[in-house]
Coordinates of C-alpha atoms in Angstrom, one line a residue:
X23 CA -7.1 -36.4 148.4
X24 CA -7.4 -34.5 144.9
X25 CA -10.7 -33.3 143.8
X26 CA -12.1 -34.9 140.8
X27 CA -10.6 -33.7 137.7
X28 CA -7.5 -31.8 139.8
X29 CA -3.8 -31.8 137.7
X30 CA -0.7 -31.4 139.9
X31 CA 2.4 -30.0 137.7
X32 CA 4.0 -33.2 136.3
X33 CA 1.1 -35.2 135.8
X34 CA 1.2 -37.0 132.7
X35 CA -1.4 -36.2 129.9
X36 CA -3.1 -37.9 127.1
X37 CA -3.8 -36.4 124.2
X38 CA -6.0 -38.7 122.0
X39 CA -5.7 -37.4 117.9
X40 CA -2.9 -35.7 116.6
X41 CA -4.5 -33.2 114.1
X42 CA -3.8 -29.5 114.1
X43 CA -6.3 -29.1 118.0
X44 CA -4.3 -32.5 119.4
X45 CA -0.9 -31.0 118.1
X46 CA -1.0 -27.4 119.4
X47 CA -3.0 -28.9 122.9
X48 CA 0.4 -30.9 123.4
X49 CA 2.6 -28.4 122.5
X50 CA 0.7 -26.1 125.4
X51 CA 1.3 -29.0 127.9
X52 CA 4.7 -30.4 127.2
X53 CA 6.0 -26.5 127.3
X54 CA 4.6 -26.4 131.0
X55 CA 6.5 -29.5 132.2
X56 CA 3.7 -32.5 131.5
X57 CA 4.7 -35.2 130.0
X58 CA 2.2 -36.0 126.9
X59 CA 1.3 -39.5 125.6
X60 CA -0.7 -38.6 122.2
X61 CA -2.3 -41.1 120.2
X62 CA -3.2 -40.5 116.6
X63 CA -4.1 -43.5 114.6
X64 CA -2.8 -42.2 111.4
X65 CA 1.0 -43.9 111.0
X66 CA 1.8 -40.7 108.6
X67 CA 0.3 -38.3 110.4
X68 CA 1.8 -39.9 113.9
X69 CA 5.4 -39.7 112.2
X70 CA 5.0 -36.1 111.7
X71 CA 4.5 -34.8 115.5
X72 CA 7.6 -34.4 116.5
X73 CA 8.8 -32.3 114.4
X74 CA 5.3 -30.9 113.8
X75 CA 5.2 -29.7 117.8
X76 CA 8.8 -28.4 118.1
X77 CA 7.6 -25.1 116.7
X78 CA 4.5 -24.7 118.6
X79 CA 6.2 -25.2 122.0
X80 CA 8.9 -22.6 121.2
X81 CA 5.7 -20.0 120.7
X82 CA 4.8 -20.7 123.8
X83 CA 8.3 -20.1 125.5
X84 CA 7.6 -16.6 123.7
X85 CA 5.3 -15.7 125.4
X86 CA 5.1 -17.0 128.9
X87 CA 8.0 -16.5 131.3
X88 CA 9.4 -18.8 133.8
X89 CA 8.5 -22.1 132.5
X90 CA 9.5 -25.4 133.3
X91 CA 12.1 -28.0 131.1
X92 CA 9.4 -29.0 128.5
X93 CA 8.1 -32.4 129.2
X94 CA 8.5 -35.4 127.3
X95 CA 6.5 -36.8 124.1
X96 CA 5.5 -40.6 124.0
X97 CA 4.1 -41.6 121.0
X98 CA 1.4 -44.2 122.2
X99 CA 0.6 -47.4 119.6
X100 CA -2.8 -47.2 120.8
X101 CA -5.5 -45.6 122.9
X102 CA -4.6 -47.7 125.8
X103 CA -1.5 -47.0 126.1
X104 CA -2.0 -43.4 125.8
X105 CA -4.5 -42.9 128.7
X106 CA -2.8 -46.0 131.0
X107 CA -1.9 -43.7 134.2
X108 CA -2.8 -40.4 133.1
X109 CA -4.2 -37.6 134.8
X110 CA -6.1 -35.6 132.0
X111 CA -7.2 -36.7 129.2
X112 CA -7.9 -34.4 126.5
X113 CA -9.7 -36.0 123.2
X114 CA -9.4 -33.6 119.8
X115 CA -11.2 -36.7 117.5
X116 CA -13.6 -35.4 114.3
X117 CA -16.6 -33.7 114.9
X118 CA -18.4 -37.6 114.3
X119 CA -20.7 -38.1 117.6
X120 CA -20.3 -42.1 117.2
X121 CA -16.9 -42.0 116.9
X122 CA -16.5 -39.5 119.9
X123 CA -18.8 -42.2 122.1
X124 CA -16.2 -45.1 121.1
X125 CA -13.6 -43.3 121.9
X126 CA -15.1 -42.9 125.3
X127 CA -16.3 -46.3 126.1
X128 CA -12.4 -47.3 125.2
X129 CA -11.1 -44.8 127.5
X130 CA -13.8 -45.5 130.3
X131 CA -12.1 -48.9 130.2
X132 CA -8.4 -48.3 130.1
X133 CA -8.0 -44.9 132.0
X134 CA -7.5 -44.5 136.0
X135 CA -11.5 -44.4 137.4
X136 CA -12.8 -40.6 137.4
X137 CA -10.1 -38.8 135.5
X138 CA -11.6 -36.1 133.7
X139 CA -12.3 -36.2 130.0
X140 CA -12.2 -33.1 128.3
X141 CA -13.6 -33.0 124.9
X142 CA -12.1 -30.1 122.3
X143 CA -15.5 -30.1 120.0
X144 CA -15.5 -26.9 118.5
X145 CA -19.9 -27.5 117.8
X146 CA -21.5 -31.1 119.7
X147 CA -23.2 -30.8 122.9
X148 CA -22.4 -32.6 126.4
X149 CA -25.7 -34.4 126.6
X150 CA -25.1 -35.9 123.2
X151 CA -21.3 -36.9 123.5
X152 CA -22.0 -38.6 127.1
X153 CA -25.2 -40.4 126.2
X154 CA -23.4 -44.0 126.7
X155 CA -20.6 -43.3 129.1
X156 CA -20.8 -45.4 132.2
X157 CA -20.0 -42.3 134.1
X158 CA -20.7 -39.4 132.3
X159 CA -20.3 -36.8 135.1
X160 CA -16.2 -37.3 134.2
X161 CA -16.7 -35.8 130.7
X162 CA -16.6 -32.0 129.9
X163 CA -16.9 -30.3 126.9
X164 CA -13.4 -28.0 127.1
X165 CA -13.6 -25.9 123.8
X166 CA -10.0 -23.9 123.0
X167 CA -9.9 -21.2 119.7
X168 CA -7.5 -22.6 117.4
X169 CA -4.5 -23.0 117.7
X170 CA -4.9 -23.4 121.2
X171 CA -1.1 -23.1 121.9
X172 CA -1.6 -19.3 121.3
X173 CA -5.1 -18.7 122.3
X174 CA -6.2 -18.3 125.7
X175 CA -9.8 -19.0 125.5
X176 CA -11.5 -22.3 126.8
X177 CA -15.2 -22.6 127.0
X178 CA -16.0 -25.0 129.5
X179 CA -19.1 -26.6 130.2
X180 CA -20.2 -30.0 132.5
X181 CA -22.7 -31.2 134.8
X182 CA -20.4 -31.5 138.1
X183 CA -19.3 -28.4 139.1
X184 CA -16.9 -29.3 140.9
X185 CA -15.0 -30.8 138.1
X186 CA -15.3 -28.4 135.9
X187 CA -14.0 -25.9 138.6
X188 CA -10.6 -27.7 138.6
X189 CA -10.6 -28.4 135.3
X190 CA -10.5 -24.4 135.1
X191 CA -8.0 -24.3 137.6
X192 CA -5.8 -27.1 135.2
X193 CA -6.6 -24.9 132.8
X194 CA -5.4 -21.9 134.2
X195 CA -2.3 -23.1 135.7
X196 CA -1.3 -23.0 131.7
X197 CA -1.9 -19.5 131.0
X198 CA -5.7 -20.1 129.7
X199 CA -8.7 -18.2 130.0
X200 CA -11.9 -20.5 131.0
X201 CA -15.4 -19.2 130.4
X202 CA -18.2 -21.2 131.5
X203 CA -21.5 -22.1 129.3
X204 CA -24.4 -22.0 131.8
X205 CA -26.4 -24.1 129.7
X206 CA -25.1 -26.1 126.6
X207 CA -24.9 -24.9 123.5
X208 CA -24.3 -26.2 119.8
X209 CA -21.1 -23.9 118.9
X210 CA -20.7 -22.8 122.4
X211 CA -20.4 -19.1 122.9
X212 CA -17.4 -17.9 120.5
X213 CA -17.9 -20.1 117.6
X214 CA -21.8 -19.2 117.6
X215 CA -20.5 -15.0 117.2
X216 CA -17.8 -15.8 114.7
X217 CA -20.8 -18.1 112.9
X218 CA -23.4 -15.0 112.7
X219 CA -20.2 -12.4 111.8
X220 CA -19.6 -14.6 109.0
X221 CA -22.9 -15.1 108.0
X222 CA -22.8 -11.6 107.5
X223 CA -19.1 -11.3 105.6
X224 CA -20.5 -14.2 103.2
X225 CA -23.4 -11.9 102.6
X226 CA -21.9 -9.3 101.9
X227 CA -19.5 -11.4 98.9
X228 CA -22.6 -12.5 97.6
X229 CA -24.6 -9.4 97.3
X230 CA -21.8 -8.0 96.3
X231 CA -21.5 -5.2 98.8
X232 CA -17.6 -5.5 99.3
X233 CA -14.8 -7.8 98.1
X234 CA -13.4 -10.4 100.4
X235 CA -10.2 -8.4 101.0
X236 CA -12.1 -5.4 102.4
X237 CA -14.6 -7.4 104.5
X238 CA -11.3 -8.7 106.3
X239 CA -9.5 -5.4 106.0
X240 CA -12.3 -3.3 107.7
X241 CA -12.9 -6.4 110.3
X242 CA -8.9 -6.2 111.3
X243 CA -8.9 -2.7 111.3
X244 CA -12.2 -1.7 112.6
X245 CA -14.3 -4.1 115.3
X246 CA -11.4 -6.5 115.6
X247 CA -9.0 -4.3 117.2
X248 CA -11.5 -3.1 120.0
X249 CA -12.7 -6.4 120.0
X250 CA -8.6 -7.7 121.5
X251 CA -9.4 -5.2 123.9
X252 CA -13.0 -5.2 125.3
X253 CA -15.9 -7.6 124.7
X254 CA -19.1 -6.7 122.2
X255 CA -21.1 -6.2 125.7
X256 CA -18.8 -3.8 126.9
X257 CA -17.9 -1.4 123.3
X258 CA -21.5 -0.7 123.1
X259 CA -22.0 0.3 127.0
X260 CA -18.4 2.8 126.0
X261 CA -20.5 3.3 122.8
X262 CA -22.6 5.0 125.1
X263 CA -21.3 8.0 126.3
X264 CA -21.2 8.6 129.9
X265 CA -24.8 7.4 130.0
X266 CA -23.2 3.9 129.0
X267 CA -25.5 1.1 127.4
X268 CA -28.6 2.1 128.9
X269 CA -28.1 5.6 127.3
X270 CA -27.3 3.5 123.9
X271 CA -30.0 1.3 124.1
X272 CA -32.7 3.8 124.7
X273 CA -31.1 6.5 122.0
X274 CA -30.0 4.1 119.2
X275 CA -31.7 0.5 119.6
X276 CA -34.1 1.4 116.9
X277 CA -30.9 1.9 114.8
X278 CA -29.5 -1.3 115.7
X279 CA -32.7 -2.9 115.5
X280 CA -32.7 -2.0 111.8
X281 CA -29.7 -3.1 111.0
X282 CA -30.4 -6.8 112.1
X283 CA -33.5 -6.9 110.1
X284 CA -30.9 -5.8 107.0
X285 CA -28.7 -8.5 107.7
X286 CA -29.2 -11.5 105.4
X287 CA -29.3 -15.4 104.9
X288 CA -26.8 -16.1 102.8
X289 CA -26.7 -19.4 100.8
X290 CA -23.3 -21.7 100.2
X291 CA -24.1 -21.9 96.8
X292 CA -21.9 -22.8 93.9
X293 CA -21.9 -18.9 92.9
X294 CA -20.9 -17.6 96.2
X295 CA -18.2 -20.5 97.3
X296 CA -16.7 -19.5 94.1
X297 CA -16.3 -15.4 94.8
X298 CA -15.2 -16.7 98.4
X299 CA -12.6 -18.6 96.9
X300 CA -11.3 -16.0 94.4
X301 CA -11.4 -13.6 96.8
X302 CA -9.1 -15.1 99.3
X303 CA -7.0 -16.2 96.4
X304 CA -6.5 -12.4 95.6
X305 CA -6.5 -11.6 99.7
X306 CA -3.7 -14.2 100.2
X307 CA -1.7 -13.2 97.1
X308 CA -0.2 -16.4 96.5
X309 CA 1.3 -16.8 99.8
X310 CA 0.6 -20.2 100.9
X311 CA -1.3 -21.8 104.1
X312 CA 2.0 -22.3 106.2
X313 CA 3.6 -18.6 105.6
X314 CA -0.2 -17.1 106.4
X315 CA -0.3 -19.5 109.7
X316 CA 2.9 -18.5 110.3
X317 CA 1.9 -14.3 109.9
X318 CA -0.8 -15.2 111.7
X319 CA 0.9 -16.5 114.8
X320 CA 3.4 -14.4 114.8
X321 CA 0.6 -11.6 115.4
X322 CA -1.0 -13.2 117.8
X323 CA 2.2 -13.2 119.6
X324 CA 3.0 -9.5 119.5
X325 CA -0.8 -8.6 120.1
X326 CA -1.0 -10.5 123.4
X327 CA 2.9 -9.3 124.3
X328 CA 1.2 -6.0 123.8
X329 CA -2.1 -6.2 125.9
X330 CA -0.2 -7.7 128.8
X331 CA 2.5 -4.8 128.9
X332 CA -0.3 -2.7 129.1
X333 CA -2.6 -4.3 132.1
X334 CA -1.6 -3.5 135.5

């Protein structure tokens, strides 16, 4: 007997909206051997996923060894159709909490009793998206970093822990990296630190500190390279010396205490959206959103390639 939530290899999966989450999350599955019914209620946008996901699942062939013969797409005509005998259900719908508790009712009444479903909101809480479900213990929130094809992260978080548990294992059996939310969270954990690092970068543009370019440049160069390597936690304990973070706490929390009362509170104001804009007009230099996705990718494929010849 499977544990609630448990995925065997070959266990068909619904993916319910076909956006830019639903479209990498396939990708991911199909290139481990499951086949995918995906529903996006968009005709135009629906007619574009195969071709759109071709791409994707040859990244993932790039970097993950020993795979399976990709699975197979089906296109479903409705929500129905798509979760009719699956075993997973993962839901990529707009951030729109009613919407999201529609979608749910409709699946509590097509889909096979207790299969988990596993919500990609990047920002809404548990408690809020299961208000009406019959059975609300069966929905997680499972959180990926976009594109989730190429990033490992999944922040996980549900009331049965046991569920959530396998979900991880699910999770993990497709070269993901869970991490679990003790307590829920609006943003979860990594969307809340790339929120207040923003924050920060947006200040800076409109106080005029630094130019967009340079913000990104120093990030790149500077905290986001240690960052691929060890957590924020962990650079400050190395920050310490051999006395590790309680040495840095003691010696230089003053320091860092006055630098978070400098931060600021920046506003989205016309003035400010408009330097924001220019300036990643100037960063991008006229290259458009598919070659920088595509730069983008390809980096993320030669950093992780990287990392992993590295660990033992």
């Amino acid at each position: 007997m499977r544990t609630a939530g448990s995925v065997a290899k070959g266990d068909r999966i619904a993916v319910i909206g076909g956006g830019l989450i639903g479209t990498s999350w396939a990708a991911l599955f199909m290139a481990w051997g499951h086949d995918v019914a995906l529903f996006e209620h968009d005709e135009t946008s629906r007619k574009a996923i195969p071709r759109a996901i071709r791409g994707p699942i040859g990244q993932v062939a790039e970097l993950a060894s020993g795979l399976p013969a990709p699975g197979r797409l089906h296109l479903a005509d409705s929500l129905e159709d798509a979760v009719t005998g699956a075993a997973w259900i993962q839901e990529n719908v707009p951030e729109k909490v009613p919407l999201k508790r529609a979608i749910y009712a409709a699946i509590e009444t097509a889909a096979p009793a207790g299969v988990t479903i596993a919500s990609s909101t990047s920002s809404l809480v548990w408690s809020e998206l299961s208000a009406d479900m019959a059975d609300p213990s069966r929905l997680i929130t499972a959180h990926p970093f976009n594109p989730p094809h190429l990033m490992p992260l999944v922040e996980m978080f549900g009331p049965d822990a046991a569920r959530v548990q396998a979900a991880a294992a699910f999770y993990r059996s497709l070269g993901r990296h869970p991490v679990f939310l003790r307590r829920e969270a609006v943003g979860h954990i990594a969307n809340r630190l790339s929120s207040a690092l923003w924050r920060e970068a947006v200040n800076m543009v409109a106080e005029g500190i630094a130019d967009v370019d340079q913000i990104d440049a120093a990030l790149v160069h500077g905290p986001g390279l240690r960052w691929s390597v060890v957590g924020a936690h962990m650079a400050y304990h190395l920050g310490g010396g051999a006395g590790g973070i309680g040495h840095y706490l003691s010696h230089l929390g003053p320091s860092q205490e006055r630098r978070w009362q400098d931060l600021g509170q920046p506003r989205l104001d016309a003035a400010t959206c408009a330097r924001l804009v220019d300036g990643i007009a100037a960063e991008a230099g006229g290259r458009d959103i598919a070659t920088l996705e595509a730069l983008r990718d390809a980096g993320l494929i030669a950093v992780q390639r990287a990392l992993r010849e590295k660990r033992p």
